[in-house]
Amino acid sequence: MSKHIRRVVLLVAPVLALAAVAPAPSVAVTQAEVDEACGEYQDAVDILDAAVAERNEAQAEVAGLYADRDVIAGRVARLQDQIAERYEELEVLRQAVVDWAVESYMTAETEISGLVLRTKSLDELVTSQEFINAITTERVAAVDRWRLILAQTEVMEQQLVEEETELLILEIRAEQQAGILAAATDEALYASRQLEGECSRLYRQRQAELARARALEAARRAGPAAGVGPGLTPGFICPLDPAATSFINDWGFPRSGGRTHRGNDLFAPRGQPIYAVGNGTVLLTQGGRGGTALWLAADHGVDYYYAHLDGYASGIASGVRVSRGQVVGYNGNTGNARTTPPHLHFQLHPRGRTSSPVNPYPTLVRACL
């Protein structure tokens, strides 16, 4: 295993382990964490570049191996043709020897007839010095040619076995080399893409958190009545059908007991669907001034309070995750709103539900009007 492949394995292993567990809750990302993740990504890119270069070298070697294979394959084909030609010639000579033996036997050439009867094969016959001594010069030349062809054919057949073996080894080496390098490049590419995603994710999260911190600071300086900017509520949608609701900026209006209104009231027909304004998790509450109510802890860090609901939508329970636009309940006038027309009391808590609310009107205006 090359050093580049070993480094790829070391990089891929933690990525696979990270993917095997459930995503952790969103936490603050430091610049050091972003720099570390992006540094690891750059290391992975360097490894990928090295793996690609190594793969390219291997491809050149594979091309050379296949070129050698083609040369050897050509030699194998020529040897096979030459061996076939010699077998054809050998068969002609063999038949001639058979004819001589038969002729000698039929003409009662005692010496040759005795040799024919004593030998077990034609090869044994023609290699016998007695047979050579007993035949004519013309036939001796033919037998010598037979012997030569037999010897040449034996050498060619041995060479053919060696060439075919080398050819098989070359093909196996080429396939193994190509497979190993392709796998190494694939692993390096996978690692770089995974780490690129982690670098990008942490960078985006870091920028979003910085933007959120700036927005929170701006909201703090402007005061609760000014609400928050769109950067704190990404993807926010109207909690009711805009065509079916009406509302004003009633933040801070006086309420019984010296209280002031800490949200906005959105008036709509009873039973009108109420929607999750973002992705998040719900917490249901019952009783008190809010009546049938719920909290939505949105993934973007803001908590929203929905009060005076007529009821919850099917499947909605504490701890359930909901998607933006999902129906979570229905408009009503429960709690201390029982003497008023049906409406949704809506609050926005930019630092979580234990923090003080701010005026949701600017956020509602952007989404509902």
Coordinates of C-alpha atoms in Angstrom, one line a residue:
M1 CA 0.0 0.0 0.0
S2 CA 1.5 3.4 -1.0
K3 CA 1.9 6.2 1.5
H4 CA -0.8 8.2 -0.3
I5 CA -3.3 5.3 0.1
R6 CA -2.4 5.0 3.8
R7 CA -3.0 8.7 4.4
V8 CA -6.4 8.4 2.6
V9 CA -7.4 5.6 4.9
L10 CA -6.5 7.7 7.9
L11 CA -8.6 10.5 6.6
V12 CA -11.6 8.4 5.6
A13 CA -11.9 6.5 8.8
P14 CA -12.9 9.5 11.0
V15 CA -15.3 10.7 8.3
L16 CA -17.1 7.4 8.2
A17 CA -17.2 7.2 12.0
L18 CA -18.7 10.7 12.1
A19 CA -21.3 9.7 9.6
A20 CA -22.3 6.7 11.7
V21 CA -23.7 8.7 14.6
A22 CA -26.7 11.0 14.8
P23 CA -26.0 14.7 14.2
A24 CA -25.2 16.6 17.4
P25 CA -27.2 19.7 18.5
S26 CA -26.1 22.9 16.9
V27 CA -23.4 24.6 19.0
A28 CA -21.3 27.7 18.6
V29 CA -18.5 27.3 16.1
T30 CA -15.2 29.0 16.7
Q31 CA -12.9 30.3 14.0
A32 CA -10.3 27.8 15.2
E33 CA -12.7 24.9 14.4
V34 CA -13.4 26.3 11.0
D35 CA -9.6 26.7 10.3
E36 CA -9.0 23.1 11.5
A37 CA -11.7 21.6 9.3
C38 CA -10.7 23.6 6.3
G39 CA -7.1 22.7 6.9
E40 CA -8.0 19.0 6.9
Y41 CA -9.9 19.6 3.7
Q42 CA -6.8 21.2 2.1
D43 CA -4.7 18.2 3.3
A44 CA -7.3 15.9 1.6
V45 CA -7.1 17.9 -1.6
D46 CA -3.3 17.5 -1.6
I47 CA -3.6 13.8 -1.0
L48 CA -6.1 13.6 -3.9
D49 CA -3.8 15.5 -6.2
A50 CA -1.0 13.1 -5.3
A51 CA -3.2 10.1 -5.8
V52 CA -4.3 11.3 -9.2
A53 CA -0.7 11.8 -10.2
E54 CA 0.1 8.3 -8.9
R55 CA -2.8 7.0 -10.8
N56 CA -1.7 8.7 -14.0
E57 CA 1.7 7.1 -13.6
A58 CA 0.1 3.7 -13.1
Q59 CA -2.1 4.2 -16.1
A60 CA 1.1 4.8 -18.2
E61 CA 2.6 1.6 -16.7
V62 CA -0.6 -0.3 -17.4
A63 CA -0.5 1.0 -21.0
G64 CA 3.1 -0.3 -21.3
L65 CA 2.1 -3.6 -19.8
Y66 CA -0.7 -4.0 -22.4
A67 CA 1.7 -3.0 -25.2
D68 CA 4.1 -5.7 -24.0
R69 CA 1.2 -8.1 -23.9
D70 CA 0.3 -7.3 -27.5
V71 CA 3.8 -8.0 -28.6
I72 CA 3.9 -11.3 -26.7
A73 CA 0.4 -12.2 -28.1
G74 CA 1.8 -11.6 -31.6
R75 CA 4.7 -14.0 -30.9
V76 CA 2.3 -16.5 -29.5
A77 CA 0.2 -16.4 -32.6
R78 CA 3.2 -16.8 -34.8
L79 CA 4.5 -19.7 -32.8
Q80 CA 1.1 -21.4 -33.0
D81 CA 1.1 -21.0 -36.8
Q82 CA 4.6 -22.3 -37.1
I83 CA 3.9 -25.3 -34.9
A84 CA 0.7 -26.1 -36.9
E85 CA 2.8 -25.9 -40.1
R86 CA 5.4 -28.3 -38.7
Y87 CA 2.7 -30.7 -37.5
E88 CA 1.3 -30.7 -41.1
E89 CA 4.8 -31.5 -42.5
L90 CA 5.5 -34.0 -39.8
E91 CA 2.2 -35.8 -40.6
V92 CA 3.4 -36.1 -44.3
L93 CA 6.7 -37.5 -43.2
R94 CA 5.1 -39.8 -40.7
Q95 CA 2.8 -41.2 -43.5
A96 CA 5.9 -41.7 -45.7
V97 CA 7.6 -43.7 -43.0
V98 CA 4.5 -45.8 -42.5
D99 CA 4.5 -46.4 -46.3
W100 CA 8.2 -47.4 -46.3
A101 CA 7.6 -49.8 -43.4
V102 CA 4.7 -51.4 -45.1
E103 CA 6.5 -51.6 -48.4
S104 CA 9.6 -53.1 -46.8
Y105 CA 7.4 -55.6 -44.9
M106 CA 5.5 -56.5 -48.1
T107 CA 8.7 -56.9 -50.1
A108 CA 10.2 -59.0 -47.4
E109 CA 13.1 -56.7 -46.7
T110 CA 14.1 -58.8 -43.7
E111 CA 16.2 -56.2 -41.9
I112 CA 13.6 -53.4 -42.0
S113 CA 10.7 -55.8 -41.4
G114 CA 12.3 -57.1 -38.2
L115 CA 12.8 -53.5 -37.0
V116 CA 9.2 -52.7 -37.6
L117 CA 8.0 -55.7 -35.7
R118 CA 10.3 -55.0 -32.7
T119 CA 9.6 -51.3 -32.3
K120 CA 6.6 -49.9 -30.4
S121 CA 6.2 -46.6 -32.2
L122 CA 7.2 -44.7 -35.3
D123 CA 9.2 -42.3 -33.2
E124 CA 11.2 -45.3 -31.8
L125 CA 11.6 -46.7 -35.3
V126 CA 13.0 -43.6 -36.9
T127 CA 15.4 -42.9 -34.0
S128 CA 16.9 -46.4 -34.4
Q129 CA 20.4 -46.3 -35.9
E130 CA 19.6 -49.8 -37.4
F131 CA 16.7 -48.2 -39.3
I132 CA 18.9 -45.4 -40.6
N133 CA 21.5 -47.9 -41.7
A134 CA 18.9 -50.0 -43.5
I135 CA 17.2 -47.2 -45.6
T136 CA 18.3 -45.3 -48.7
T137 CA 20.0 -41.9 -48.7
E138 CA 16.8 -40.3 -49.8
R139 CA 14.9 -41.7 -47.0
V140 CA 17.6 -40.8 -44.5
A141 CA 17.2 -37.1 -45.5
A142 CA 13.5 -37.4 -44.9
V143 CA 14.0 -39.0 -41.5
D144 CA 16.6 -36.3 -40.6
R145 CA 14.0 -33.7 -41.5
W146 CA 11.5 -35.5 -39.3
R147 CA 13.9 -35.4 -36.4
L148 CA 14.7 -31.8 -36.9
I149 CA 11.0 -30.9 -37.0
L150 CA 10.3 -32.9 -33.9
A151 CA 13.1 -31.0 -32.1
Q152 CA 12.1 -27.6 -33.3
T153 CA 8.5 -28.3 -32.5
E154 CA 9.4 -29.3 -28.9
V155 CA 11.4 -26.1 -28.4
M156 CA 8.6 -24.0 -29.9
E157 CA 6.0 -25.7 -27.7
Q158 CA 8.1 -25.0 -24.6
Q159 CA 8.6 -21.4 -25.8
L160 CA 4.8 -21.1 -26.4
V161 CA 4.1 -22.2 -22.8
E162 CA 6.6 -19.7 -21.4
E163 CA 5.2 -16.9 -23.6
E164 CA 1.6 -17.7 -22.7
T165 CA 2.5 -17.7 -19.0
E166 CA 4.2 -14.4 -19.3
L167 CA 1.2 -13.0 -21.1
L168 CA -1.1 -14.2 -18.3
I169 CA 1.1 -12.6 -15.7
L170 CA 1.2 -9.3 -17.5
E171 CA -2.6 -9.2 -17.8
I172 CA -3.0 -10.0 -14.1
R173 CA -0.5 -7.3 -13.1
A174 CA -2.1 -4.7 -15.3
E175 CA -5.6 -5.4 -13.9
Q176 CA -4.3 -5.4 -10.3
Q177 CA -2.4 -2.2 -10.8
A178 CA -5.3 -0.4 -12.4
G179 CA -7.8 -1.7 -9.7
I180 CA -5.6 -0.6 -6.8
L181 CA -4.9 2.9 -8.2
A182 CA -8.6 3.4 -9.1
A183 CA -9.6 2.5 -5.6
A184 CA -7.0 4.8 -4.1
T185 CA -8.2 7.7 -6.2
D186 CA -11.8 7.0 -5.3
E187 CA -11.0 6.9 -1.6
A188 CA -9.1 10.2 -1.9
L189 CA -11.9 11.8 -3.8
Y190 CA -14.5 10.6 -1.3
A191 CA -12.4 11.9 1.7
S192 CA -11.8 15.3 0.1
R193 CA -15.5 15.7 -0.7
Q194 CA -16.5 14.7 2.8
L195 CA -14.0 17.1 4.4
E196 CA -15.0 19.8 1.9
G197 CA -18.5 19.5 3.1
E198 CA -17.5 19.7 6.7
C199 CA -15.3 22.7 6.0
S200 CA -18.2 24.4 4.1
R201 CA -20.7 23.5 6.8
L202 CA -18.7 24.9 9.7
Y203 CA -17.8 28.0 7.7
R204 CA -21.5 28.6 6.9
Q205 CA -22.5 27.9 10.5
R206 CA -19.7 30.3 11.8
Q207 CA -20.9 33.1 9.4
A208 CA -24.5 32.5 10.4
E209 CA -23.6 32.7 14.1
L210 CA -21.6 35.9 13.6
A211 CA -24.6 37.4 11.7
R212 CA -26.9 36.3 14.5
A213 CA -24.7 37.8 17.1
R214 CA -24.6 41.1 15.2
A215 CA -28.4 41.0 14.7
L216 CA -28.9 40.3 18.4
E217 CA -26.7 43.2 19.4
A218 CA -28.6 45.4 17.0
A219 CA -31.9 44.3 18.4
R220 CA -30.6 44.9 22.0
R221 CA -29.5 48.4 21.1
A222 CA -32.8 49.2 19.3
G223 CA -34.9 47.8 22.1
P224 CA -37.7 45.2 22.2
A225 CA -40.2 47.3 20.4
A226 CA -38.1 47.5 17.3
G227 CA -38.2 43.7 16.8
V228 CA -35.4 41.9 14.9
G229 CA -34.1 41.8 11.4
P230 CA -34.6 39.0 8.9
G231 CA -31.1 37.6 9.6
L232 CA -32.4 36.2 12.9
T233 CA -35.4 34.5 11.4
P234 CA -34.3 32.9 8.2
G235 CA -37.1 31.2 6.2
F236 CA -39.8 32.6 8.5
I237 CA -43.3 32.2 7.1
C238 CA -46.7 33.6 8.3
P239 CA -48.2 31.5 11.0
L240 CA -51.7 31.9 9.5
D241 CA -52.9 32.2 5.9
P242 CA -52.2 35.8 5.1
A243 CA -55.5 36.1 3.2
A244 CA -57.5 35.0 6.3
T245 CA -55.8 37.1 9.0
S246 CA -55.4 40.7 10.1
F247 CA -53.2 42.2 12.7
I248 CA -51.7 45.6 13.8
N249 CA -48.6 46.6 15.8
D250 CA -50.2 46.1 19.2
W251 CA -46.9 45.4 21.0
G252 CA -46.9 47.2 24.3
F253 CA -50.7 47.8 24.5
P254 CA -51.9 47.9 28.1
R255 CA -53.3 44.8 29.6
S256 CA -55.0 43.9 33.0
G257 CA -53.0 44.1 36.1
G258 CA -50.6 46.7 34.8
R259 CA -49.2 44.4 32.2
T260 CA -48.3 45.3 28.6
H261 CA -48.9 43.2 25.5
R262 CA -45.7 41.2 24.8
G263 CA -46.6 40.0 21.4
N264 CA -49.0 40.5 18.5
D265 CA -52.6 39.2 18.0
L266 CA -53.4 37.8 14.6
F267 CA -57.2 37.6 14.1
A268 CA -58.7 34.9 11.9
P269 CA -61.7 32.6 11.8
R270 CA -62.0 29.9 14.4
G271 CA -60.4 26.7 13.2
Q272 CA -58.1 28.4 10.8
P273 CA -54.9 26.2 10.4
I274 CA -51.9 27.6 12.2
Y275 CA -48.4 26.8 10.8
A276 CA -44.9 26.2 12.1
V277 CA -43.0 29.3 11.1
G278 CA -39.8 27.2 10.8
N279 CA -38.3 23.8 11.3
G280 CA -37.9 22.8 14.9
T281 CA -39.3 21.1 18.0
V282 CA -42.6 21.8 19.8
L283 CA -43.5 21.9 23.5
L284 CA -47.2 21.9 24.4
T285 CA -48.6 23.8 27.3
Q286 CA -52.2 24.0 28.8
G287 CA -53.9 26.4 31.2
G288 CA -53.2 29.9 32.4
R289 CA -53.6 33.0 30.3
G290 CA -52.4 31.2 27.1
G291 CA -55.0 28.4 27.3
T292 CA -54.1 25.8 24.7
A293 CA -50.7 26.9 23.6
L294 CA -47.3 25.7 22.3
W295 CA -43.7 26.7 22.0
L296 CA -41.7 26.2 18.8
A297 CA -38.0 26.0 19.3
A298 CA -36.8 26.7 15.7
D299 CA -33.6 25.4 14.4
H300 CA -32.4 28.9 13.6
G301 CA -32.2 29.6 17.3
V302 CA -35.4 31.7 17.9
D303 CA -38.3 30.4 20.0
Y304 CA -41.9 31.3 19.2
Y305 CA -45.0 31.2 21.5
Y306 CA -48.4 30.4 20.0
A307 CA -51.4 31.0 22.5
H308 CA -55.2 30.7 22.6
L309 CA -55.3 27.7 20.2
D310 CA -58.6 25.9 19.7
G311 CA -56.7 22.6 19.5
Y312 CA -53.6 20.9 18.3
A313 CA -53.2 19.2 14.9
S314 CA -53.0 15.5 14.7
G315 CA -49.6 14.0 15.7
I316 CA -48.5 17.2 17.5
A317 CA -47.0 16.4 20.9
S318 CA -44.2 17.7 23.1
G319 CA -40.8 16.8 21.7
V320 CA -42.1 16.2 18.1
R321 CA -40.1 17.8 15.3
V322 CA -42.1 19.8 12.8
S323 CA -41.3 21.2 9.4
R324 CA -41.8 24.8 8.3
G325 CA -45.4 25.2 7.0
Q326 CA -46.6 22.1 8.8
V327 CA -50.0 22.6 10.6
V328 CA -49.5 22.5 14.3
G329 CA -52.9 23.7 15.6
Y330 CA -56.1 25.6 14.9
N331 CA -57.1 29.2 15.7
G332 CA -59.3 29.8 18.8
N333 CA -59.7 31.9 21.9
T334 CA -58.8 29.6 24.8
G335 CA -57.3 30.9 28.1
N336 CA -58.0 34.5 29.0
A337 CA -59.0 35.3 25.4
R338 CA -62.4 33.4 25.8
T339 CA -64.3 36.7 25.7
T340 CA -62.5 38.0 22.5
P341 CA -62.8 37.0 18.8
P342 CA -60.6 34.0 17.9
H343 CA -57.0 35.0 17.4
L344 CA -53.5 33.8 17.7
H345 CA -51.3 35.5 20.3
F346 CA -47.8 35.3 18.8
Q347 CA -44.5 36.0 20.6
L348 CA -40.9 36.0 19.4
H349 CA -38.0 35.2 21.8
P350 CA -34.6 35.7 19.9
R351 CA -32.5 34.1 22.7
G352 CA -34.8 31.2 23.6
R353 CA -38.1 30.9 25.5
T354 CA -36.5 31.8 28.9
S355 CA -35.4 35.2 27.5
S356 CA -37.5 38.3 27.1
P357 CA -39.6 38.6 24.0
V358 CA -39.3 41.3 21.3
N359 CA -41.9 42.8 19.1
P360 CA -42.8 40.3 16.4
Y361 CA -44.5 42.9 14.2
P362 CA -41.6 43.7 11.8
T363 CA -41.1 39.9 11.3
L364 CA -44.8 39.3 10.7
V365 CA -45.1 42.2 8.3
R366 CA -42.3 40.8 6.2
A367 CA -44.0 37.4 6.0
C368 CA -47.7 38.1 6.1
L369 CA -48.3 41.3 4.2

